[in-house]
Tab-separated table of C-alpha atoms in Angstrom:
chain	number	residue	atom	x	y	z
A	1	MET	CA	11.877	-13.616	-3.465
A	2	ILE	CA	13.967	-11.844	-0.986
A	3	MET	CA	14.703	-9.141	-3.916
A	4	ARG	CA	11.009	-8.656	-3.808
A	5	ILE	CA	10.407	-8.987	0.431
A	6	ILE	CA	13.229	-5.962	-0.437
A	7	ALA	CA	11.016	-4.080	-2.994
A	8	ALA	CA	8.145	-4.483	-0.806
A	9	VAL	CA	9.242	-3.216	2.543
A	10	ALA	CA	10.739	0.063	0.037
A	11	LEU	CA	7.279	0.094	-1.361
A	12	LEU	CA	5.621	0.874	2.505
A	13	THR	CA	8.478	2.461	3.880
A	14	GLY	CA	7.484	4.462	1.070
A	15	ALA	CA	3.725	4.961	2.061
A	16	ALA	CA	3.751	5.766	5.772
A	17	SER	CA	6.854	8.384	6.080
A	18	ALA	CA	4.267	10.843	6.600
A	19	GLN	CA	2.968	9.012	9.728
A	20	TRP	CA	4.496	8.661	13.397
A	21	LEU	CA	7.392	6.482	11.753
A	22	THR	CA	9.150	10.036	11.296
A	23	THR	CA	8.588	10.648	15.498
A	24	LYS	CA	11.895	11.404	16.831
A	25	THR	CA	13.792	8.747	18.668
A	26	PRO	CA	14.205	10.561	22.357
A	27	ASN	CA	17.616	10.758	23.947
A	28	VAL	CA	19.692	9.949	20.649
A	29	PRO	CA	23.034	12.319	20.983
A	30	ARG	CA	22.698	14.793	17.854
A	31	THR	CA	25.447	16.496	15.896
A	32	ALA	CA	24.671	20.437	15.877
A	33	ASP	CA	22.690	19.957	12.664
A	34	GLY	CA	19.992	17.848	14.942
A	35	LYS	CA	21.960	14.221	12.668
A	36	PRO	CA	21.952	11.821	15.303
A	37	ASN	CA	25.339	11.344	15.993
A	38	LEU	CA	26.260	7.262	15.791
A	39	THR	CA	29.506	7.049	16.657
A	40	ALA	CA	29.061	8.679	20.016
A	41	PRO	CA	29.652	5.905	23.226
A	42	ALA	CA	26.999	3.167	23.879
A	43	PRO	CA	24.531	4.137	26.487
A	44	ARG	CA	24.473	2.401	29.459
A	45	LEU	CA	21.842	1.812	32.153
A	46	ALA	CA	21.837	2.788	35.739
A	47	ASP	CA	23.445	-0.197	36.510
A	48	GLY	CA	25.644	0.309	34.409
A	49	LYS	CA	24.775	-2.397	32.061
A	50	PRO	CA	25.180	-1.437	28.306
A	51	ASP	CA	21.660	-0.176	26.962
A	52	LEU	CA	21.615	-2.595	24.075
A	53	SER	CA	17.670	-0.974	23.579
A	54	GLY	CA	16.719	0.619	19.768
A	55	ILE	CA	15.879	-0.432	16.856
A	56	TRP	CA	18.470	-2.485	14.908
A	57	ASN	CA	18.370	-2.532	11.042
A	58	PRO	CA	20.335	-5.853	9.894
A	59	ASN	CA	22.687	-5.992	7.273
A	60	PRO	CA	21.019	-8.021	4.531
A	61	LYS	CA	23.932	-9.845	3.252
A	62	TYR	CA	23.675	-12.504	6.371
A	63	VAL	CA	20.680	-13.664	5.285
A	64	ARG	CA	21.218	-14.633	1.962
A	65	ASP	CA	24.481	-16.962	3.610
A	66	ILE	CA	25.306	-16.848	6.842
A	67	ALA	CA	28.455	-17.979	6.122
A	68	VAL	CA	29.150	-15.164	2.802
A	69	ASP	CA	31.938	-14.176	5.400
A	70	LEU	CA	33.482	-17.269	5.832
A	71	LYS	CA	36.222	-19.574	3.118
A	72	PRO	CA	34.205	-22.069	1.156
A	73	GLY	CA	35.234	-25.070	3.021
A	74	GLU	CA	35.101	-23.267	6.352
A	75	VAL	CA	31.698	-24.516	7.092
A	76	PRO	CA	32.340	-27.804	8.573
A	77	MET	CA	29.050	-29.753	7.349
A	78	GLN	CA	27.979	-33.084	7.547
A	79	PRO	CA	28.247	-35.160	4.190
A	80	TRP	CA	24.516	-35.497	4.718
A	81	ALA	CA	24.276	-31.901	5.602
A	82	GLU	CA	26.431	-30.819	2.732
A	83	ALA	CA	24.257	-32.706	0.140
A	84	VAL	CA	21.183	-31.007	1.613
A	85	PHE	CA	23.141	-27.717	1.606
A	86	LYS	CA	24.023	-27.884	-2.407
A	87	ASP	CA	20.721	-29.270	-3.475
A	88	ARG	CA	19.086	-25.942	-1.636
A	89	LEU	CA	22.217	-23.936	-3.180
A	90	ALA	CA	21.060	-24.835	-6.563
A	91	GLY	CA	17.481	-23.500	-5.941
A	92	LEU	CA	15.601	-26.437	-6.076
A	93	HIS	CA	14.202	-26.024	-2.712
A	94	SER	CA	13.389	-22.429	-2.410
A	95	TYR	CA	9.607	-23.332	-2.653
A	96	GLU	CA	10.874	-25.854	0.715
A	97	GLU	CA	11.838	-22.624	2.790
A	98	PRO	CA	10.174	-22.401	5.608
A	99	ASP	CA	10.057	-18.084	5.221
A	100	ALA	CA	9.038	-18.542	1.753
A	101	ASN	CA	5.922	-20.385	3.526
A	102	CYS	CA	5.635	-17.731	6.113
A	103	LEU	CA	6.208	-19.633	8.779
A	104	PRO	CA	8.893	-18.539	11.162
A	105	GLN	CA	12.802	-18.323	10.446
A	106	GLY	CA	14.189	-19.442	13.571
A	107	VAL	CA	17.218	-18.043	15.445
A	108	PRO	CA	19.605	-17.195	14.021
A	109	LYS	CA	18.187	-16.088	10.910
A	110	LEU	CA	15.799	-13.758	12.778
A	111	ASP	CA	18.267	-11.571	13.545
A	112	THR	CA	19.331	-11.223	9.453
A	113	ALA	CA	15.671	-10.824	8.425
A	114	PRO	CA	16.016	-7.962	5.907
A	115	ALA	CA	13.461	-5.537	8.518
A	116	PRO	CA	14.592	-4.117	11.535
A	117	TRP	CA	14.085	-5.044	14.980
A	118	LYS	CA	13.339	-3.590	17.649
A	119	LEU	CA	15.493	-4.998	21.208
A	120	ILE	CA	13.654	-4.053	24.554
A	121	GLN	CA	15.679	-4.467	28.198
A	122	VAL	CA	13.341	-4.382	31.113
A	123	PRO	CA	13.928	-6.636	34.062
A	124	GLY	CA	14.684	-10.063	34.138
A	125	GLN	CA	14.631	-9.891	30.410
A	126	VAL	CA	14.805	-8.834	27.238
A	127	VAL	CA	12.043	-8.587	24.669
A	128	ILE	CA	13.303	-8.298	20.558
A	129	LEU	CA	9.934	-7.382	18.532
A	130	TYR	CA	10.429	-8.219	14.713
A	131	GLU	CA	9.484	-6.346	12.036
A	132	ALA	CA	9.217	-9.711	10.256
A	133	PHE	CA	6.172	-11.741	10.398
A	134	THR	CA	5.110	-9.101	13.284
A	135	GLN	CA	6.818	-11.735	15.861
A	136	PHE	CA	8.592	-11.781	18.659
A	137	ARG	CA	11.342	-13.546	20.908
A	138	GLN	CA	11.635	-13.365	24.962
A	139	ILE	CA	14.991	-13.969	25.824
A	140	PHE	CA	14.946	-14.490	30.331
A	141	LEU	CA	17.587	-13.024	31.986
A	142	ASP	CA	15.957	-13.919	35.751
A	143	GLY	CA	19.263	-16.824	36.459
A	144	ARG	CA	16.772	-19.694	35.223
A	145	LYS	CA	18.382	-22.511	33.160
A	146	LEU	CA	17.950	-23.749	29.669
A	147	PRO	CA	15.274	-26.262	29.401
A	148	VAL	CA	16.283	-30.088	29.779
A	149	ASP	CA	13.720	-31.577	27.321
A	150	PRO	CA	11.519	-29.143	25.513
A	151	ASN	CA	8.965	-29.418	23.252
A	152	PRO	CA	10.422	-28.432	19.705
A	153	ILE	CA	10.226	-24.966	18.373
A	154	TRP	CA	10.889	-22.534	16.008
A	155	LEU	CA	12.055	-19.840	17.977
A	156	GLY	CA	13.535	-22.392	20.606
A	157	TYR	CA	14.172	-20.916	24.154
A	158	SER	CA	16.435	-18.861	25.570
A	159	VAL	CA	18.332	-17.655	28.151
A	160	GLY	CA	20.863	-14.316	28.541
A	161	HIS	CA	23.391	-13.551	31.493
A	162	TRP	CA	25.956	-10.196	31.173
A	163	ASP	CA	29.976	-11.270	30.478
A	164	GLY	CA	31.554	-8.065	31.004
A	165	ASP	CA	29.746	-5.648	28.596
A	166	THR	CA	28.552	-8.425	26.079
A	167	LEU	CA	24.962	-9.642	26.545
A	168	VAL	CA	25.299	-14.210	25.927
A	169	VAL	CA	22.489	-15.340	24.435
A	170	GLU	CA	21.866	-18.997	24.495
A	171	SER	CA	18.928	-20.584	22.482
A	172	ASN	CA	17.844	-24.583	22.495
A	173	GLY	CA	14.896	-26.476	21.776
A	174	PHE	CA	14.798	-25.562	17.738
A	175	ASN	CA	12.402	-28.071	15.825
A	176	GLY	CA	15.108	-28.629	13.389
A	177	LYS	CA	13.327	-27.328	10.341
A	178	ALA	CA	14.563	-23.610	9.843
A	179	TRP	CA	16.653	-22.932	7.633
A	180	LEU	CA	20.180	-20.742	8.711
A	181	ASP	CA	20.045	-18.939	5.298
A	182	GLN	CA	18.386	-18.469	2.054
A	183	VAL	CA	20.995	-21.024	0.328
A	184	GLY	CA	19.999	-23.520	2.913
A	185	HIS	CA	22.662	-24.440	5.837
A	186	PRO	CA	20.873	-26.908	7.968
A	187	THR	CA	19.715	-27.827	11.134
A	188	THR	CA	18.845	-30.077	13.121
A	189	GLU	CA	16.718	-30.571	16.999
A	190	LYS	CA	20.262	-30.961	18.236
A	191	LEU	CA	21.005	-27.206	17.509
A	192	ARG	CA	22.621	-24.858	19.964
A	193	VAL	CA	23.019	-21.185	19.089
A	194	THR	CA	25.289	-18.979	21.310
A	195	GLU	CA	24.448	-15.497	20.200
A	196	LYS	CA	27.098	-12.510	21.481
A	197	TYR	CA	25.738	-8.710	21.500
A	198	ARG	CA	27.954	-5.988	22.335
A	199	ARG	CA	26.953	-2.757	21.390
A	200	THR	CA	30.340	-0.651	19.897
A	201	ASP	CA	28.692	2.326	20.071
A	202	PHE	CA	25.427	4.736	19.755
A	203	GLY	CA	25.475	3.044	15.923
A	204	HIS	CA	26.076	-0.138	15.851
A	205	MET	CA	26.201	-3.547	17.484
A	206	GLN	CA	28.505	-6.706	16.774
A	207	ILE	CA	26.436	-10.281	17.103
A	208	GLU	CA	28.879	-12.967	17.218
A	209	ILE	CA	27.168	-15.815	16.694
A	210	THR	CA	28.241	-19.648	17.363
A	211	ILE	CA	26.635	-22.459	15.787
A	212	ASP	CA	26.679	-25.787	17.621
A	213	ASP	CA	24.413	-28.485	16.446
A	214	PRO	CA	25.933	-31.892	16.319
A	215	GLY	CA	23.654	-33.045	14.135
A	216	ALA	CA	24.242	-31.379	10.957
A	217	TYR	CA	27.987	-29.850	11.968
A	218	THR	CA	31.439	-31.665	12.563
A	219	LYS	CA	32.189	-29.221	14.869
A	220	PRO	CA	30.708	-25.864	16.191
A	221	TRP	CA	31.541	-23.194	13.828
A	222	THR	CA	31.064	-19.157	14.543
A	223	VAL	CA	30.046	-16.085	12.062
A	224	LYS	CA	29.786	-12.373	13.167
A	225	GLU	CA	27.106	-9.800	12.174
A	226	GLY	CA	26.607	-6.127	12.366
A	227	PRO	CA	23.720	-4.357	12.845
A	228	THR	CA	23.343	-0.784	12.832
A	229	LEU	CA	20.996	1.611	14.633
A	230	LEU	CA	18.093	3.011	12.735
A	231	VAL	CA	16.989	5.968	14.731
A	232	ASP	CA	13.490	8.624	14.257
A	233	SER	CA	11.557	5.421	12.922
A	234	GLU	CA	9.150	2.854	14.067
A	235	LEU	CA	8.957	-0.557	13.411
A	236	LEU	CA	5.791	-1.535	9.889
A	237	GLU	CA	3.271	-4.321	10.221
A	238	PHE	CA	4.192	-6.728	8.437
A	239	VAL	CA	1.603	-10.094	7.612
A	240	CYS	CA	3.410	-12.347	5.519
A	241	SER	CA	0.451	-14.670	5.201
A	242	GLU	CA	-1.382	-11.620	3.926
A	243	ASN	CA	-2.163	-12.155	-0.215
A	244	GLU	CA	1.265	-13.981	-0.792
A	245	GLN	CA	2.023	-14.751	-4.207
A	246	ASP	CA	5.712	-15.963	-4.107
A	247	VAL	CA	5.955	-19.437	-2.858
A	248	LYS	CA	4.192	-20.908	-6.129
A	249	HIS	CA	6.415	-19.800	-8.537
A	250	MET	CA	9.672	-20.633	-6.466
A	251	GLY	CA	11.992	-23.886	-6.784
A	252	THR	CA	11.254	-26.848	-10.013
A	253	LYS	CA	10.589	-30.156	-7.418
A	254	LYS	CA	7.414	-30.600	-6.603
B	1	MET	CA	-13.682	-22.520	12.561
B	2	LEU	CA	-11.472	-20.689	14.527
B	3	PRO	CA	-12.867	-21.986	17.575
B	4	ARG	CA	-11.651	-25.561	16.580
B	5	ILE	CA	-8.181	-24.988	15.653
B	6	ILE	CA	-8.123	-22.645	19.093
B	7	LEU	CA	-9.046	-25.401	21.418
B	8	VAL	CA	-7.624	-28.115	19.205
B	9	SER	CA	-4.236	-26.728	19.682
B	10	ALA	CA	-4.282	-25.320	22.904
B	11	LEU	CA	-5.030	-28.677	24.313
B	12	LEU	CA	-2.291	-30.084	22.243
B	13	ALA	CA	0.194	-27.222	23.399
B	14	ALA	CA	-0.912	-27.565	27.041
B	15	GLY	CA	0.058	-30.777	27.618
B	16	PRO	CA	3.573	-31.442	25.789
B	17	ALA	CA	4.600	-28.143	27.532
B	18	SER	CA	4.303	-28.624	30.824
B	19	ALA	CA	7.260	-30.116	31.908
B	20	GLN	CA	9.211	-27.373	30.985
B	21	TRP	CA	10.211	-23.890	32.190
B	22	PHE	CA	6.657	-22.897	32.265
B	23	HIS	CA	6.660	-24.002	35.706
B	24	VAL	CA	8.821	-20.874	36.840
B	25	THR	CA	7.742	-19.066	39.704
B	26	THR	CA	6.690	-15.432	39.140
B	27	PRO	CA	8.309	-12.950	41.402
B	28	GLY	CA	6.773	-10.342	42.973
B	29	ILE	CA	3.022	-12.112	43.384
B	30	PRO	CA	1.519	-12.164	46.434
B	31	ARG	CA	1.025	-15.422	48.037
B	32	THR	CA	-0.936	-17.475	50.845
B	33	PRO	CA	0.898	-19.091	53.773
B	34	ASP	CA	0.825	-22.862	51.252
B	35	GLY	CA	2.379	-20.666	48.194
B	36	LYS	CA	-0.277	-20.160	46.625
B	37	PRO	CA	-1.203	-17.538	44.513
B	38	ASN	CA	-3.724	-15.045	46.431
B	39	LEU	CA	-5.362	-13.259	43.149
B	40	THR	CA	-7.592	-11.586	45.062
B	41	ALA	CA	-4.577	-9.287	46.987
B	42	PRO	CA	-4.752	-5.459	46.140
B	43	THR	CA	-3.791	-3.785	42.702
B	44	PRO	CA	-0.342	-3.645	42.759
B	45	ARG	CA	0.800	0.393	42.062
B	46	GLY	CA	3.493	1.578	40.742
B	47	PRO	CA	5.582	4.540	42.275
B	48	ASP	CA	3.263	6.714	40.936
B	49	GLY	CA	0.302	5.271	42.008
B	50	LYS	CA	-0.964	4.230	38.950
B	51	PRO	CA	-2.174	0.623	38.727
B	52	LEU	CA	0.846	-2.035	37.514
B	53	LEU	CA	-0.443	-4.152	34.102
B	54	ASN	CA	2.570	-6.104	34.040
B	55	GLY	CA	1.491	-9.870	33.736
B	56	ILE	CA	0.381	-12.782	31.889
B	57	TRP	CA	-3.248	-12.348	31.609
B	58	GLN	CA	-6.179	-14.661	30.013
B	59	MET	CA	-9.258	-13.718	28.435
B	60	ASN	CA	-13.025	-15.189	29.129
B	61	GLY	CA	-12.770	-17.536	25.897
B	62	LYS	CA	-16.817	-16.363	25.061
B	63	TYR	CA	-16.192	-12.812	23.686
B	64	LEU	CA	-13.747	-14.011	20.886
B	65	GLN	CA	-16.889	-15.913	19.763
B	66	ASN	CA	-19.262	-13.327	20.653
B	67	ILE	CA	-18.493	-10.380	21.465
B	68	ALA	CA	-21.892	-9.052	22.301
B	69	ALA	CA	-22.655	-12.183	24.746
B	70	ASP	CA	-23.453	-10.153	27.583
B	71	MET	CA	-25.634	-8.383	25.615
B	72	LYS	CA	-29.694	-8.161	24.243
B	73	PRO	CA	-29.078	-8.857	20.466
B	74	GLU	CA	-31.042	-5.792	20.690
B	75	ASP	CA	-28.940	-3.758	22.014
B	76	VAL	CA	-26.286	-3.777	19.303
B	77	PRO	CA	-26.914	-0.402	17.143
B	78	TYR	CA	-26.341	-1.995	13.878
B	79	GLN	CA	-25.800	-0.033	10.806
B	80	PRO	CA	-28.696	-1.715	8.325
B	81	TRP	CA	-26.198	-2.324	5.498
B	82	ALA	CA	-23.612	-4.225	9.011
B	83	GLU	CA	-26.384	-6.056	10.347
B	84	GLN	CA	-27.250	-7.601	6.983
B	85	LEU	CA	-23.756	-8.541	6.532
B	86	PHE	CA	-23.846	-10.069	10.141
B	87	GLN	CA	-26.804	-11.865	9.512
B	88	ALA	CA	-25.115	-13.340	5.944
B	89	ARG	CA	-21.776	-14.399	8.352
B	90	GLN	CA	-23.997	-16.429	10.622
B	91	ASN	CA	-23.087	-20.406	10.964
B	92	GLY	CA	-19.852	-19.867	9.095
B	93	ALA	CA	-21.304	-19.117	5.756
B	94	LEU	CA	-18.722	-16.575	5.186
B	95	GLY	CA	-15.971	-18.609	6.857
B	96	LYS	CA	-13.358	-17.815	4.510
B	97	THR	CA	-13.744	-14.498	4.312
B	98	ASP	CA	-12.301	-14.454	8.187
B	99	PRO	CA	-8.650	-13.227	7.935
B	100	ALA	CA	-8.631	-15.052	11.191
B	101	ALA	CA	-9.157	-18.261	8.848
B	102	ARG	CA	-6.370	-17.754	7.110
B	103	CYS	CA	-4.014	-17.052	9.833
B	104	ILE	CA	-4.072	-13.231	9.417
B	105	PRO	CA	-4.734	-11.588	12.876
B	106	GLY	CA	-6.212	-8.481	13.484
B	107	MET	CA	-7.748	-6.270	15.960
B	108	PRO	CA	-9.770	-6.486	17.811
B	109	LYS	CA	-10.853	-10.228	18.130
B	110	LEU	CA	-6.387	-10.075	18.683
B	111	ASP	CA	-7.298	-9.173	22.426
B	112	ALA	CA	-10.049	-11.774	22.707
B	113	LEU	CA	-8.314	-14.642	21.927
B	114	PRO	CA	-8.092	-17.063	24.892
B	115	TYR	CA	-4.030	-18.068	24.891
B	116	PRO	CA	-2.420	-16.206	27.806
B	117	PHE	CA	-1.024	-12.661	26.607
B	118	LYS	CA	2.100	-10.522	28.307
B	119	ILE	CA	1.938	-6.672	29.509
B	120	ILE	CA	4.908	-5.352	29.868
B	121	GLU	CA	4.888	-1.742	30.602
B	122	THR	CA	8.243	0.062	29.119
B	123	PRO	CA	9.047	3.823	29.619
B	124	GLY	CA	7.518	5.606	26.998
B	125	MET	CA	5.488	2.192	25.098
B	126	VAL	CA	3.675	-1.014	26.666
B	127	MET	CA	3.734	-4.288	24.921
B	128	MET	CA	1.473	-6.968	24.527
B	129	LEU	CA	3.226	-10.242	23.841
B	130	PHE	CA	-0.120	-12.487	22.398
B	131	GLU	CA	0.879	-16.368	22.824
B	132	GLY	CA	-2.006	-16.237	19.772
B	133	PHE	CA	0.165	-16.145	16.621
B	134	THR	CA	3.436	-15.523	18.076
B	135	THR	CA	2.444	-11.861	17.826
B	136	PHE	CA	2.717	-7.985	19.402
B	137	ARG	CA	0.677	-4.984	19.793
B	138	GLN	CA	3.171	-1.802	20.703
B	139	ILE	CA	1.192	0.603	22.563
B	140	PHE	CA	2.882	4.595	22.545
B	141	THR	CA	2.735	6.076	26.056
B	142	ASP	CA	4.735	8.488	24.909
B	143	GLY	CA	2.480	11.671	24.658
B	144	ARG	CA	2.457	10.944	20.471
B	145	GLU	CA	-0.995	11.571	18.409
B	146	LEU	CA	-2.551	9.135	16.817
B	147	PRO	CA	-1.721	9.420	12.591
B	148	LYS	CA	-3.806	11.598	10.459
B	149	ASP	CA	-4.234	9.488	7.850
B	150	PRO	CA	-2.770	6.277	8.522
B	151	ASN	CA	-1.809	3.180	6.595
B	152	PRO	CA	-4.369	0.748	7.260
B	153	ALA	CA	-2.909	-1.697	9.276
B	154	TRP	CA	-4.544	-5.653	10.407
B	155	PHE	CA	-3.711	-4.389	14.472
B	156	GLY	CA	-4.260	-0.479	13.238
B	157	TYR	CA	-2.000	2.034	15.432
B	158	SER	CA	-2.271	2.705	19.734
B	159	VAL	CA	-1.623	5.595	21.990
B	160	GLY	CA	-2.588	4.900	25.489
B	161	LYS	CA	-2.737	7.342	29.092
B	162	TRP	CA	-4.161	6.963	31.660
B	163	GLU	CA	-7.070	8.393	33.091
B	164	GLY	CA	-7.282	8.044	36.860
B	165	ASP	CA	-7.204	4.048	37.305
B	166	ASP	CA	-8.362	3.225	33.732
B	167	TRP	CA	-5.571	3.064	31.640
B	168	VAL	CA	-6.725	4.252	28.225
B	169	VAL	CA	-5.921	3.079	24.904
B	170	ASN	CA	-7.414	4.521	21.445
B	171	THR	CA	-7.108	2.543	18.134
B	172	ILE	CA	-7.632	3.432	14.518
B	173	GLY	CA	-6.601	2.747	11.365
B	174	ILE	CA	-7.321	-0.781	11.464
B	175	LYS	CA	-7.748	-2.778	8.130
B	176	GLU	CA	-11.519	-3.408	7.105
B	177	SER	CA	-11.906	-6.725	6.682
B	178	THR	CA	-11.183	-7.190	10.326
B	179	TRP	CA	-14.207	-9.576	12.287
B	180	LEU	CA	-14.984	-7.699	15.544
B	181	ASP	CA	-15.692	-11.567	16.362
B	182	ASN	CA	-16.230	-15.202	15.223
B	183	ALA	CA	-20.139	-14.466	14.889
B	184	GLY	CA	-19.208	-11.762	11.975
B	185	ARG	CA	-19.507	-8.688	13.699
B	186	PRO	CA	-18.317	-6.056	10.880
B	187	HIS	CA	-16.663	-2.943	10.933
B	188	SER	CA	-15.439	0.079	8.735
B	189	ASP	CA	-12.153	1.823	7.636
B	190	ALA	CA	-13.872	4.124	10.360
B	191	LEU	CA	-13.555	2.127	13.174
B	192	HIS	CA	-12.398	3.872	16.042
B	193	LEU	CA	-11.653	1.275	19.350
B	194	ILE	CA	-11.235	2.734	23.130
B	195	GLU	CA	-10.418	0.222	25.269
B	196	ARG	CA	-10.216	0.717	29.548
B	197	PHE	CA	-7.706	-1.698	31.061
B	198	GLN	CA	-9.708	-1.812	34.965
B	199	ARG	CA	-7.272	-4.015	37.206
B	200	ARG	CA	-9.787	-4.647	40.012
B	201	ASP	CA	-7.678	-6.585	42.477
B	202	PHE	CA	-4.413	-8.399	41.637
B	203	GLY	CA	-5.547	-11.569	39.777
B	204	HIS	CA	-8.355	-10.058	37.774
B	205	MET	CA	-8.780	-7.001	35.137
B	206	ASP	CA	-11.610	-5.806	32.755
B	207	ILE	CA	-11.098	-3.919	29.478
B	208	LEU	CA	-14.324	-2.044	28.868
B	209	LEU	CA	-14.026	-1.708	24.814
B	210	THR	CA	-15.671	0.384	22.945
B	211	ILE	CA	-16.760	0.564	19.707
B	212	ASP	CA	-16.598	3.755	17.679
B	213	ASP	CA	-18.002	3.328	14.641
B	214	PRO	CA	-20.346	5.942	13.332
B	215	LYS	CA	-20.475	3.580	9.950
B	216	ALA	CA	-20.891	0.225	10.777
B	217	TYR	CA	-23.275	1.479	13.940
B	218	THR	CA	-25.543	4.348	14.389
B	219	LYS	CA	-24.035	5.146	18.289
B	220	PRO	CA	-20.799	3.840	20.372
B	221	TRP	CA	-21.387	0.656	22.360
B	222	THR	CA	-19.600	-0.622	24.628
B	223	VAL	CA	-18.859	-4.127	26.098
B	224	LYS	CA	-16.932	-5.534	29.409
B	225	GLU	CA	-14.503	-8.095	28.459
B	226	ASP	CA	-13.168	-10.179	31.778
B	227	LEU	CA	-9.402	-11.598	32.306
B	228	ARG	CA	-7.479	-13.789	34.902
B	229	LEU	CA	-4.253	-13.599	35.695
B	230	ILE	CA	-2.234	-16.380	34.653
B	231	PRO	CA	0.834	-16.577	37.395
B	232	ASP	CA	3.762	-19.127	37.595
B	233	THR	CA	4.035	-20.072	33.468
B	234	GLU	CA	4.871	-18.125	30.255
B	235	LEU	CA	3.999	-18.235	26.668
B	236	LEU	CA	4.119	-20.793	24.340
B	237	GLU	CA	4.568	-20.797	20.573
B	238	TYR	CA	2.196	-20.253	18.138
B	239	VAL	CA	2.539	-20.814	14.345
B	240	CYS	CA	-0.964	-20.840	12.769
B	241	VAL	CA	0.137	-21.149	8.849
B	242	GLU	CA	1.979	-24.681	10.041
B	243	ASN	CA	0.182	-27.621	8.434
B	244	GLU	CA	-2.707	-25.710	8.723
B	245	LYS	CA	-6.147	-27.960	7.504
B	246	ASP	CA	-8.782	-26.135	8.559
B	247	TYR	CA	-9.182	-23.554	5.572
B	248	GLY	CA	-9.842	-26.057	2.838
B	249	HIS	CA	-13.115	-26.831	5.208
B	250	LEU	CA	-14.321	-23.589	5.251
B	251	VAL	CA	-17.109	-22.136	2.975
B	252	GLY	CA	-17.813	-18.354	1.685
B	253	LYS	CA	-15.114	-17.240	-1.566
């Protein structure tokens, strides 16, 4: 399924490349031949904080398996979660994956969706515009606390603060329906996610993600992902439910 | 159909969530001595003197049902085929052919949804974050031109510029299958939308929306839609395809 998505993205990129998707991104350091210098220092805002803004392209290996860099057994699944995971890993439930049904990926899977996302910093909040499903997410930096008993939703509620040069985003209020990845690591309504965004240089970001879900895992566990900056481009429109033909071919149990 | 989905889900969503941070006090809003937002205070302006458009706005819901609600029916300058198609869509006769019924949002109905949207101005781009469908528009203000032969898209391609106190957004490249309203007014691939955002005072804004589509209408026509600022709240999550039960009851093919 995901290969099809990738193929579709490739097709779109081709057809659209003649459009303003090739608009030059301003304020990008460039080498003498005009190419973006992605190893230049990370830019900063007027207040000295790192400027994380830009279009970021996730490494697609994490959408398949968020724990791909961990050793087998390092994901501390509770027995029921492991049973669900093994069932899903066998592909028997792929038709149930929310993503396959055009439902939101949830956090943090959205960070890894194999389509770019644009991060924008404005006073009091960060907005992330996702090419995937043309969705957005708001992260509030105005000092508000996470809600105490939130209405469960797909993307949760997110607040952020700076820890030195790292933007720390904490989220709760998830509905427990999302899969962390395509192989099917489960979540529950007890999920809390901490994402630590650090721009290591102009063209590279590290995101350290901690999954704290006492409903499914015996202890919090952490993974790292690293999107790269996509310059001189723009987000495309991605409407999942348009002419969707995949889900009926997925899985075997109905 | 769409009004049903919208009303029911809006009511459901507004109830349980009201205890949450949707009561955060919006900063920068002029208030009366009792702390209530003063929505008739003057239009806020930026350092460049232009009106600020930032905020959470809610459209008068009648324009989603009927974009020409304030016009005499005979004043909509249809081409004959467009009027025939509009008549054929009346009373829900072709409800299944509205992309919005399949959870595909598109312009210009997106602006007219009766859910709030948030405008955030940034250098070079203005975002509109829509509670409806949890989706967004980017309107580029960095001086780029509209694309010459764009890939048709549900939201089209939008650029904005200031003309006096009006923020003028030009949009082309909208897929011809979107409807202008629930009543079913059609458009063609030649549709050029011109939205003039006019913030009248702190709490009120109009969008003068011009439909310029020579293939579907004999001349450009303009409607005025009114919005109000929604202070001290936040957008909710809205996922159209979750547990969607309406489409199967719609008629048409």
